[in-house]
Amino acid sequence: MTSLTILGIESSCDDTAAAVLRGQIGDTQVLSSVVLGQTELHANFGGVVPEIAARAHAEKLDLCVLQALNEAHVSLDNIDAVAVTAGPGLIGGVVSGVMCAKGIALAQGLPLYGINHLAGHALTPRLTDNVPYPYLMLLVSGGHCQFLIVAGPDQFQRLGGTIDDAPGEAFDKVARLISLPQPGGPAIEERAKQGDPRRFKLPRPLLDRDGCDMSFSGLKTAVLRQRDSLVQESTLAAQDQADLAAGFQAAVVDVLAEKTRRALELYVQLTDTPSICVAGGVAANMAIRSGLETSAAEFGADFIAPPLALCTDNAAMIAYAALEQMTTRDPDGMGLSARPRWPLDQTAPAMLGSGKKGAKA
Ligand code: KG4
Ligand code: ZN
């Protein structure tokens, strides 16, 4: 395979992103990766507003692409293929990205690849660490939570996932409940350092059930009940806040670590060199990481966490997924359409309600 230069575009939730990637499988360089966030646009609404997101993507995509080309020191004439997130996600944003990518591909006469956003996350460990197939992937973000066995550029087996909230979403909601700022994950992790994780009895949902499915919404409700009983007695003291943060985080760690053990049990039968990889913003949490590392060590598996900028939403992962998928399929071309729902593993039963905040991963 010769070296290729690929333009990637991502706009499926609240980040407008473009990136330029150069190389071949096993030897790829990220020449640029631009991510323009929209946090302040949605700050007053308690979540991502799809119409506002779509408009912001439409306004910023061309600038974002231009910035990515400039930072990579290339022009459109140096690009060999265009890759764009074609789903799953908020449909207005996905359509904006797909239209932008089609325009560039048509004008330049380039092959166009529509990429599944989750495939982008799932293939990132190959971009960053050349992890050999098959590996186990845990996606944990504000909108997604699932275990996947990644066996090829478009071969994904879902072992289980959340049946309600994603963990990042639960961190954000719990932070709101105990008056900590957004995003809730880093705020809870920081406050938890001063807290006693054992003061409040909080549930570890679905640990009594076989398999790798998870649930975080009941845990959030349990924190709400504890908070309400504390607030009835007096105001929520700083120590109460820290103990609730620590208790909640410890419960999430326990659930993820135990479900990871179960996923590893199934996966390690497939390979002599097992690796478990993580992606998504929640993977930034050190307590969660160390829980996952312990589970990995019990099974003799390598633990791989790509650098955070490539763990969270970005367009380099979309360009890279195209580089991999070029070896297994034809480009999509102008018939490409945006898909709000697009499960990676078409054979797995439908997820009930993962990602109420929006289809992020
Ligand atoms: O992957 P990401 O940047 O965006 C998507 O959801 O796609 O993940 C953001 C989520 C937020 O819910 C945020 O609270 C959570 O990741 N997060 C964390 C931490 N840092 C970010 N959760 C727990 N601990 C953290 N340190
Ligand atoms: Zn994502």
XYZ file of N, CA and C in Angstrom, residues 75-282:
624
model
N -2.593 21.364 0.365
C -3.773 21.964 -0.267
C -4.701 20.821 -0.672
N -5.903 21.164 -1.145
C -6.841 20.110 -1.553
C -6.250 19.249 -2.670
N -5.332 19.839 -3.462
C -4.725 19.060 -4.548
C -3.833 17.930 -4.040
N -3.416 18.015 -2.763
C -2.575 16.949 -2.195
C -3.405 15.829 -1.559
N -4.721 16.021 -1.512
C -5.571 15.040 -0.811
C -5.925 13.886 -1.764
N -5.850 12.634 -1.256
C -6.158 11.451 -2.072
C -7.565 10.915 -1.835
N -8.145 11.206 -0.662
C -9.500 10.696 -0.367
C -10.119 11.557 0.724
N -11.464 11.589 0.735
C -12.189 12.340 1.768
C -12.985 11.331 2.602
N -12.879 11.481 3.929
C -13.624 10.597 4.850
C -14.503 11.473 5.723
N -15.754 11.049 5.926
C -16.668 11.869 6.736
C -17.528 10.966 7.613
N -17.813 11.427 8.827
C -18.747 10.699 9.681
C -20.127 10.742 9.039
N -20.689 9.557 8.758
C -22.018 9.509 8.133
C -23.063 9.026 9.137
N -22.696 8.891 10.413
C -23.597 8.486 11.477
C -22.843 7.641 12.469
N -23.406 7.205 13.586
C -24.674 7.708 14.106
C -24.433 9.065 14.768
N -25.505 9.832 14.922
C -25.341 11.138 15.551
C -26.559 12.006 15.332
N -26.414 13.268 15.706
C -27.509 14.231 15.518
C -27.592 14.539 14.033
N -28.761 14.287 13.449
C -28.841 14.205 11.985
C -28.440 15.515 11.288
N -28.798 16.663 11.872
C -28.457 17.946 11.236
C -26.954 18.118 11.108
N -26.238 17.763 12.138
C -24.775 17.866 12.112
C -24.171 16.881 11.136
N -24.673 15.645 11.147
C -24.125 14.629 10.247
C -24.363 15.061 8.791
N -25.574 15.573 8.496
C -25.873 16.021 7.129
C -24.917 17.151 6.725
N -24.661 18.097 7.639
C -23.738 19.204 7.314
C -22.376 18.657 6.910
N -21.862 17.702 7.673
C -20.549 17.134 7.368
C -20.554 16.380 6.052
N -21.599 15.581 5.837
C -21.672 14.779 4.607
C -21.752 15.696 3.380
N -22.536 16.786 3.476
C -22.651 17.707 2.329
C -21.317 18.392 2.044
N -20.648 18.801 3.102
C -19.341 19.446 2.951
C -18.354 18.485 2.276
N -18.335 17.243 2.757
C -17.409 16.250 2.207
C -17.746 15.928 0.750
N -19.053 15.841 0.457
C -19.447 15.555 -0.930
C -18.992 16.674 -1.852
N -19.153 17.922 -1.396
C -18.752 19.076 -2.214
C -17.273 18.999 -2.542
N -16.456 18.714 -1.544
C -15.001 18.658 -1.764
C -14.653 17.482 -2.683
N -15.250 16.317 -2.410
C -14.941 15.122 -3.204
C -15.347 15.330 -4.671
N -16.517 15.937 -4.865
C -17.011 16.156 -6.235
C -16.123 17.157 -6.967
N -15.821 18.266 -6.318
C -15.025 19.309 -6.961
C -13.616 18.810 -7.290
N -13.069 17.955 -6.419
C -11.681 17.517 -6.613
C -11.594 16.159 -7.319
N -12.739 15.530 -7.561
C -12.735 14.197 -8.190
C -12.110 13.141 -7.289
N -12.439 13.175 -5.992
C -11.804 12.268 -5.031
C -12.765 11.191 -4.548
N -12.244 10.019 -4.151
C -13.111 9.016 -3.533
C -13.621 9.509 -2.180
N -14.887 9.182 -1.896
C -15.519 9.634 -0.643
C -15.907 8.415 0.189
N -15.495 8.410 1.473
C -15.832 7.311 2.384
C -16.715 7.826 3.512
N -17.895 7.232 3.686
C -18.754 7.524 4.832
C -18.360 6.584 5.961
N -18.025 7.163 7.113
C -17.482 6.362 8.213
C -18.444 6.379 9.393
N -18.601 5.226 10.024
C -19.362 5.131 11.272
C -18.515 5.757 12.391
N -19.104 6.729 13.084
C -18.392 7.440 14.146
C -17.796 6.470 15.181
N -18.552 5.446 15.525
C -18.086 4.485 16.534
C -16.916 3.653 15.993
N -16.928 3.398 14.680
C -15.796 2.691 14.070
C -14.546 3.563 14.184
N -14.729 4.874 14.038
C -13.597 5.790 14.206
C -12.971 5.639 15.580
N -13.811 5.675 16.628
C -13.286 5.474 17.988
C -12.644 4.090 18.117
N -13.362 3.095 17.596
C -12.944 1.705 17.831
C -11.619 1.378 17.142
N -11.305 2.066 16.027
C -10.064 1.752 15.298
C -8.887 2.618 15.741
N -9.136 3.622 16.601
C -8.073 4.543 17.027
C -6.848 3.837 17.629
N -6.999 2.754 18.422
C -5.796 2.111 18.977
C -4.839 1.586 17.907
N -5.330 1.376 16.701
C -4.431 0.948 15.624
C -3.645 2.142 15.099
N -4.292 3.302 15.053
C -3.604 4.530 14.642
C -2.513 4.897 15.651
N -2.840 4.835 16.942
C -1.913 5.324 17.961
C -0.905 4.268 18.405
N -1.309 2.996 18.410
C -0.444 1.965 19.004
C -0.281 0.704 18.156
N -0.757 0.760 16.902
C -0.655 -0.426 16.026
C -1.125 -1.715 16.700
N -2.195 -1.631 17.485
C -2.677 -2.817 18.198
C -3.171 -3.854 17.180
N -2.706 -5.121 17.284
C -3.155 -6.132 16.314
C -4.603 -6.580 16.573
N -5.311 -6.927 15.516
C -6.644 -7.537 15.653
C -6.485 -8.943 16.201
N -7.415 -9.507 16.945
C -8.596 -8.849 17.502
C -8.257 -8.242 18.869
N -8.840 -7.074 19.161
C -8.658 -6.496 20.493
C -10.017 -6.148 21.080
N -10.007 -5.961 22.402
C -11.247 -5.603 23.089
C -11.273 -4.098 23.272
N -12.414 -3.472 23.001
C -12.531 -2.021 23.101
C -13.653 -1.669 24.060
N -13.371 -0.777 25.001
C -14.438 -0.216 25.838
C -14.583 1.249 25.472
N -15.751 1.581 24.911
C -16.065 2.977 24.574
C -16.827 3.573 25.739
N -16.286 4.585 26.387
C -16.984 5.203 27.522
C -16.947 6.714 27.371
N -18.095 7.291 26.995
C -18.110 8.737 26.755
C -19.389 9.338 27.308
N -19.676 10.557 26.876
C -20.894 11.221 27.315
C -22.140 10.625 26.688
N -21.991 9.891 25.619
C -23.167 9.370 24.929
C -23.134 7.880 24.671
N -21.995 7.236 24.926
C -21.906 5.817 24.603
C -21.182 5.027 25.660
N -21.528 3.755 25.725
C -20.841 2.845 26.625
C -21.054 1.451 26.075
N -20.012 0.867 25.495
C -20.160 -0.496 24.999
C -18.815 -1.211 24.916
N -18.893 -2.543 25.042
C -17.732 -3.395 24.840
C -17.810 -3.959 23.425
N -16.701 -3.863 22.692
C -16.661 -4.394 21.340
C -15.436 -5.267 21.170
N -15.584 -6.384 20.468
C -14.388 -7.078 19.985
C -14.157 -6.569 18.573
N -12.997 -5.971 18.349
C -12.676 -5.410 17.035
C -11.783 -6.420 16.327
N -12.320 -7.023 15.248
C -11.597 -8.112 14.588
C -11.108 -7.723 13.190
N -11.488 -6.541 12.722
C -11.074 -6.090 11.400
C -11.630 -4.700 11.175
N -11.250 -4.038 10.043
C -11.672 -2.654 9.802
C -13.191 -2.469 9.857
N -13.933 -3.517 9.504
C -15.391 -3.404 9.639
C -15.987 -4.661 10.262
N -15.245 -5.218 11.200
C -15.754 -6.397 11.928
C -15.796 -6.101 13.421
N -17.014 -5.874 13.904
C -17.187 -5.488 15.304
C -18.234 -6.395 15.941
N -17.892 -6.934 17.092
C -18.879 -7.740 17.822
C -19.160 -7.036 19.146
N -20.433 -6.663 19.355
C -20.779 -5.978 20.605
C -21.099 -7.008 21.676
N -20.360 -6.949 22.797
C -20.577 -7.908 23.882
C -21.620 -7.400 24.861
N -21.814 -6.087 24.904
C -22.786 -5.517 25.835
C -22.577 -4.019 25.917
N -23.503 -3.359 26.595
C -23.383 -1.910 26.714
C -24.397 -1.397 27.715
N -24.485 -0.080 27.846
C -25.429 0.462 28.808
C -26.850 0.321 28.275
N -27.768 0.060 29.185
C -29.167 -0.031 28.763
C -29.885 1.291 29.042
N -29.192 2.258 29.633
C -29.831 3.574 29.843
C -28.804 4.689 29.641
N -28.355 5.340 30.724
C -27.412 6.449 30.571
C -26.013 5.941 30.218
N -25.254 6.787 29.518
C -23.819 6.534 29.365
C -23.118 7.056 30.622
N -21.937 6.512 30.964
C -21.275 6.933 32.203
C -20.970 8.444 32.253
N -20.530 9.005 31.134
C -20.217 10.451 31.132
C -21.462 11.274 31.422
N -22.563 10.822 30.851
C -23.847 11.482 31.076
C -24.208 11.409 32.565
N -23.964 10.241 33.180
C -24.245 10.074 34.615
C -23.335 10.981 35.446
N -22.056 11.066 35.092
C -21.148 11.982 35.800
C -21.683 13.420 35.701
N -22.121 13.802 34.499
C -22.599 15.183 34.313
C -23.861 15.443 35.133
N -24.790 14.473 35.130
C -26.051 14.660 35.870
C -25.793 14.679 37.379
N -24.938 13.779 37.860
C -24.655 13.734 39.302
C -23.961 15.029 39.733
N -23.071 15.546 38.893
C -22.403 16.815 39.230
C -23.454 17.908 39.417
N -24.438 17.934 38.523
C -25.507 18.935 38.627
C -26.269 18.752 39.939
N -26.558 17.478 40.290
C -27.314 17.188 41.515
C -26.596 17.681 42.762
N -25.268 17.616 42.763
C -24.539 17.993 43.980
C -23.823 19.338 43.797
N -24.340 20.134 42.861
C -23.882 21.524 42.652
C -22.407 21.638 42.288
N -21.943 20.723 41.450
C -20.588 20.857 40.909
C -20.697 21.332 39.468
N -19.660 21.986 38.937
C -19.749 22.547 37.580
C -19.687 21.485 36.477
N -20.025 21.892 35.258
C -19.942 21.033 34.067
C -18.618 21.296 33.352
N -18.023 20.349 32.642
C -18.441 18.953 32.587
C -18.230 18.266 33.933
N -19.186 17.384 34.251
C -19.217 16.797 35.585
C -18.081 15.832 35.888
N -17.573 15.135 34.851
C -16.554 14.104 35.096
C -15.335 14.637 35.842
N -14.641 15.629 35.258
C -13.445 16.148 35.937
C -13.782 16.771 37.290
N -14.956 17.423 37.408
C -15.339 18.065 38.678
C -15.539 17.010 39.763
N -16.219 15.905 39.418
C -16.449 14.840 40.407
C -15.129 14.169 40.782
N -14.304 13.924 39.791
C -13.015 13.258 40.087
C -12.204 14.100 41.078
N -12.214 15.406 40.880
C -11.446 16.291 41.752
C -12.019 16.306 43.182
N -13.360 16.474 43.296
C -13.986 16.530 44.630
C -13.864 15.188 45.356
N -13.911 14.097 44.578
C -13.870 12.754 45.179
C -12.571 12.523 45.948
N -11.533 13.271 45.593
C -10.239 13.077 46.271
C -10.331 13.379 47.763
N -11.263 14.279 48.127
C -11.429 14.612 49.561
C -12.555 13.799 50.210
N -13.124 12.848 49.465
C -14.318 12.174 49.986
C -14.068 10.757 50.477
N -15.065 10.264 51.252
C -15.026 8.887 51.735
C -15.998 8.062 50.885
N -15.480 7.167 50.044
C -16.371 6.427 49.135
C -17.297 5.458 49.861
N -17.031 5.186 51.145
C -17.838 4.186 51.864
C -18.945 4.795 52.717
N -18.988 6.149 52.813
C -19.983 6.740 53.732
C -21.420 6.431 53.294
N -21.701 6.508 52.004
C -23.067 6.243 51.524
C -23.102 4.892 50.815
N -24.168 4.134 51.105
C -24.331 2.844 50.408
C -24.973 3.114 49.053
N -24.219 2.965 47.993
C -24.772 3.190 46.650
C -24.752 1.871 45.871
N -25.735 1.681 44.985
C -25.843 0.383 44.289
C -24.770 0.202 43.206
N -24.527 -1.043 42.861
C -23.674 -1.407 41.707
C -24.615 -2.081 40.708
N -25.333 -1.303 39.878
C -26.428 -1.893 39.078
C -25.964 -2.983 38.113
N -26.820 -3.986 37.979
C -26.676 -5.105 37.030
C -25.500 -6.035 37.284
N -24.793 -5.858 38.429
C -23.696 -6.803 38.700
C -24.244 -8.185 39.014
N -25.509 -8.233 39.456
C -26.103 -9.534 39.769
C -26.607 -10.229 38.515
N -26.519 -9.538 37.378
C -27.019 -10.153 36.148
C -25.840 -10.603 35.286
N -25.958 -11.759 34.623
C -24.882 -12.245 33.744
C -24.643 -11.265 32.614
N -23.487 -11.379 31.980
C -23.231 -10.625 30.762
C -22.592 -9.276 31.002
N -22.457 -8.522 29.917
C -21.690 -7.272 29.938
C -22.570 -6.035 29.867
N -23.905 -6.178 29.961
C -24.733 -4.974 29.931
C -24.570 -4.178 31.218
N -24.767 -2.876 31.116
C -24.583 -1.973 32.266
C -25.763 -1.019 32.372
N -25.884 -0.397 33.548
C -26.940 0.583 33.775
C -26.398 1.626 34.748
N -26.621 2.886 34.472
C -26.108 3.930 35.363
C -27.201 4.859 35.862
N -28.423 4.687 35.353
C -29.452 5.650 35.710
C -29.941 5.458 37.153
N -30.026 4.191 37.629
C -30.444 3.936 39.009
C -29.431 4.462 40.016
N -28.174 4.403 39.644
C -27.108 4.910 40.509
C -27.264 6.425 40.715
N -27.586 7.082 39.618
C -27.808 8.534 39.665
C -29.003 8.860 40.572
N -30.068 8.055 40.456
C -31.242 8.276 41.312
C -30.901 8.032 42.783
N -30.045 7.038 43.049
C -29.633 6.758 44.430
C -28.872 7.956 45.012
N -28.033 8.597 44.191
C -27.323 9.805 44.657
C -28.341 10.915 44.950
N -29.338 11.041 44.089
C -30.379 12.065 44.291
C -31.083 11.869 45.642
N -31.423 10.602 45.957
C -32.098 10.317 47.233
C -31.221 10.701 48.416
N -29.950 10.313 48.361
C -29.020 10.645 49.454
C -28.908 12.159 49.600
N -28.803 12.844 48.469
C -28.683 14.301 48.516
C -29.915 14.908 49.168
N -31.100 14.420 48.764
C -32.344 14.975 49.298
C -32.438 14.767 50.801
N -32.005 13.596 51.263
C -32.112 13.388 52.718
C -31.104 14.266 53.460
N -29.944 14.502 52.859
C -28.970 15.403 53.495
C -29.485 16.839 53.513
N -30.090 17.244 52.392
C -30.544 18.635 52.271
C -31.716 18.909 53.221
N -32.511 17.871 53.497
C -33.610 18.046 54.460
C -33.079 18.379 55.849
N -31.920 17.755 56.180
C -31.339 17.997 57.505
C -30.673 19.364 57.572
N -29.924 19.728 56.545
C -29.287 21.056 56.489
C -28.928 21.324 55.029
N -27.997 22.203 54.767
C -27.561 22.382 53.379
C -26.496 21.327 53.082
N -26.204 21.165 51.804
C -25.206 20.166 51.414
C -23.811 20.718 51.742
N -23.193 20.138 52.768
C -21.869 20.622 53.190
C -20.802 20.157 52.201
N -19.663 20.818 52.220
C -18.571 20.466 51.305
C -18.181 18.995 51.486
N -18.192 18.509 52.736
C -17.803 17.116 52.966
C -18.846 16.143 52.398
N -20.151 16.515 52.524
C -21.205 15.671 51.930
C -21.003 15.566 50.422
N -20.713 16.716 49.831
C -20.511 16.775 48.374
C -19.346 15.852 47.972
N -18.252 15.941 48.725
C -17.067 15.126 48.424
C -17.368 13.639 48.632
N -18.109 13.304 49.705
C -18.412 11.891 49.973
C -19.356 11.320 48.916
N -20.328 12.132 48.474
C -21.232 11.667 47.410
C -20.449 11.477 46.105
N -19.569 12.428 45.794
C -18.749 12.326 44.568
C -17.896 11.054 44.632
N -17.258 10.823 45.791
C -16.381 9.654 45.933
C -17.184 8.355 45.864
N -18.365 8.341 46.501
C -19.199 7.141 46.506
C -19.696 6.814 45.112
N -20.126 7.844 44.388
C -20.625 7.647 43.025
C -19.499 7.127 42.130
N -18.353 7.793 42.201
C -17.234 7.391 41.336
C -16.809 5.946 41.637
N -16.772 5.596 42.922
C -16.361 4.236 43.292
C -17.340 3.207 42.722
N -18.634 3.544 42.714
C -19.626 2.613 42.162
C -19.403 2.439 40.660
N -19.135 3.538 39.940
C -18.889 3.437 38.491
C -17.629 2.604 38.239
N -16.597 2.850 39.034
C -15.348 2.082 38.882
C -15.635 0.593 39.057
N -16.368 0.240 40.120
C -16.653 -1.177 40.387
C -17.420 -1.817 39.235
N -18.437 -1.113 38.739
C -19.255 -1.666 37.653
C -18.393 -1.868 36.401
N -17.630 -0.829 36.026
C -16.828 -0.941 34.794
C -15.745 -2.014 34.943
N -15.123 -2.087 36.122
C -14.048 -3.074 36.316
C -14.608 -4.496 36.243
N -15.759 -4.725 36.869
C -16.330 -6.074 36.880
C -16.845 -6.467 35.492
N -17.518 -5.527 34.815
C -18.029 -5.859 33.473
C -16.862 -6.068 32.509
N -15.761 -5.354 32.747
C -14.565 -5.551 31.915
C -14.017 -6.958 32.107
N -14.028 -7.446 33.358
C -13.590 -8.835 33.608
C -14.427 -9.817 32.779
N -15.730 -9.566 32.771
C -16.618 -10.496 32.040
C -16.360 -10.429 30.538
N -16.119 -9.203 30.034
C -15.827 -9.067 28.604
C -14.497 -9.744 28.283
N -13.518 -9.577 29.185
C -12.203 -10.200 28.964
C -12.315 -11.721 28.953
N -13.155 -12.262 29.838
C -13.349 -13.710 29.892
C -13.745 -14.255 28.523
N -14.665 -13.535 27.847
C -15.116 -13.982 26.525
C -14.032 -13.763 25.473
N -13.365 -12.604 25.577
C -12.434 -12.199 24.519
C -11.110 -12.960 24.544
N -10.563 -13.247 25.740
C -9.214 -13.831 25.784
C -9.134 -15.206 25.128
N -10.282 -15.846 24.930
C -10.258 -17.137 24.249
C -9.865 -16.999 22.772
N -9.921 -15.748 22.238
C -9.704 -15.547 20.808
C -8.255 -15.285 20.430
N -7.398 -14.983 21.405
C -6.040 -14.570 21.055
C -5.035 -14.936 22.152
N -3.768 -15.074 21.749
C -2.716 -15.323 22.737
C -2.097 -14.017 23.224
N -2.386 -12.908 22.522
C -1.803 -11.617 22.909
C -2.927 -10.611 23.153
N -3.682 -10.784 24.256
C -4.865 -9.943 24.459
C -4.527 -8.488 24.788
N -5.345 -7.569 24.241
C -5.229 -6.141 24.570
C -6.618 -5.591 24.813
N -6.748 -4.778 25.841
C -7.993 -4.033 26.015
C -7.681 -2.552 25.854
N -8.492 -1.879 25.012
C -8.277 -0.468 24.699
C -9.496 0.326 25.149
N -9.280 1.587 25.505
C -10.410 2.448 25.872
C -10.456 3.660 24.960
N -11.659 4.225 24.811
C -11.823 5.498 24.101
C -12.988 6.223 24.732
N -13.034 7.547 24.534
C -14.119 8.355 25.104
C -13.600 9.180 26.269
N -14.290 10.299 26.535
C -13.836 11.250 27.544
C -13.715 10.665 28.945
N -14.570 9.689 29.276
C -14.567 9.120 30.631
C -13.261 8.363 30.905
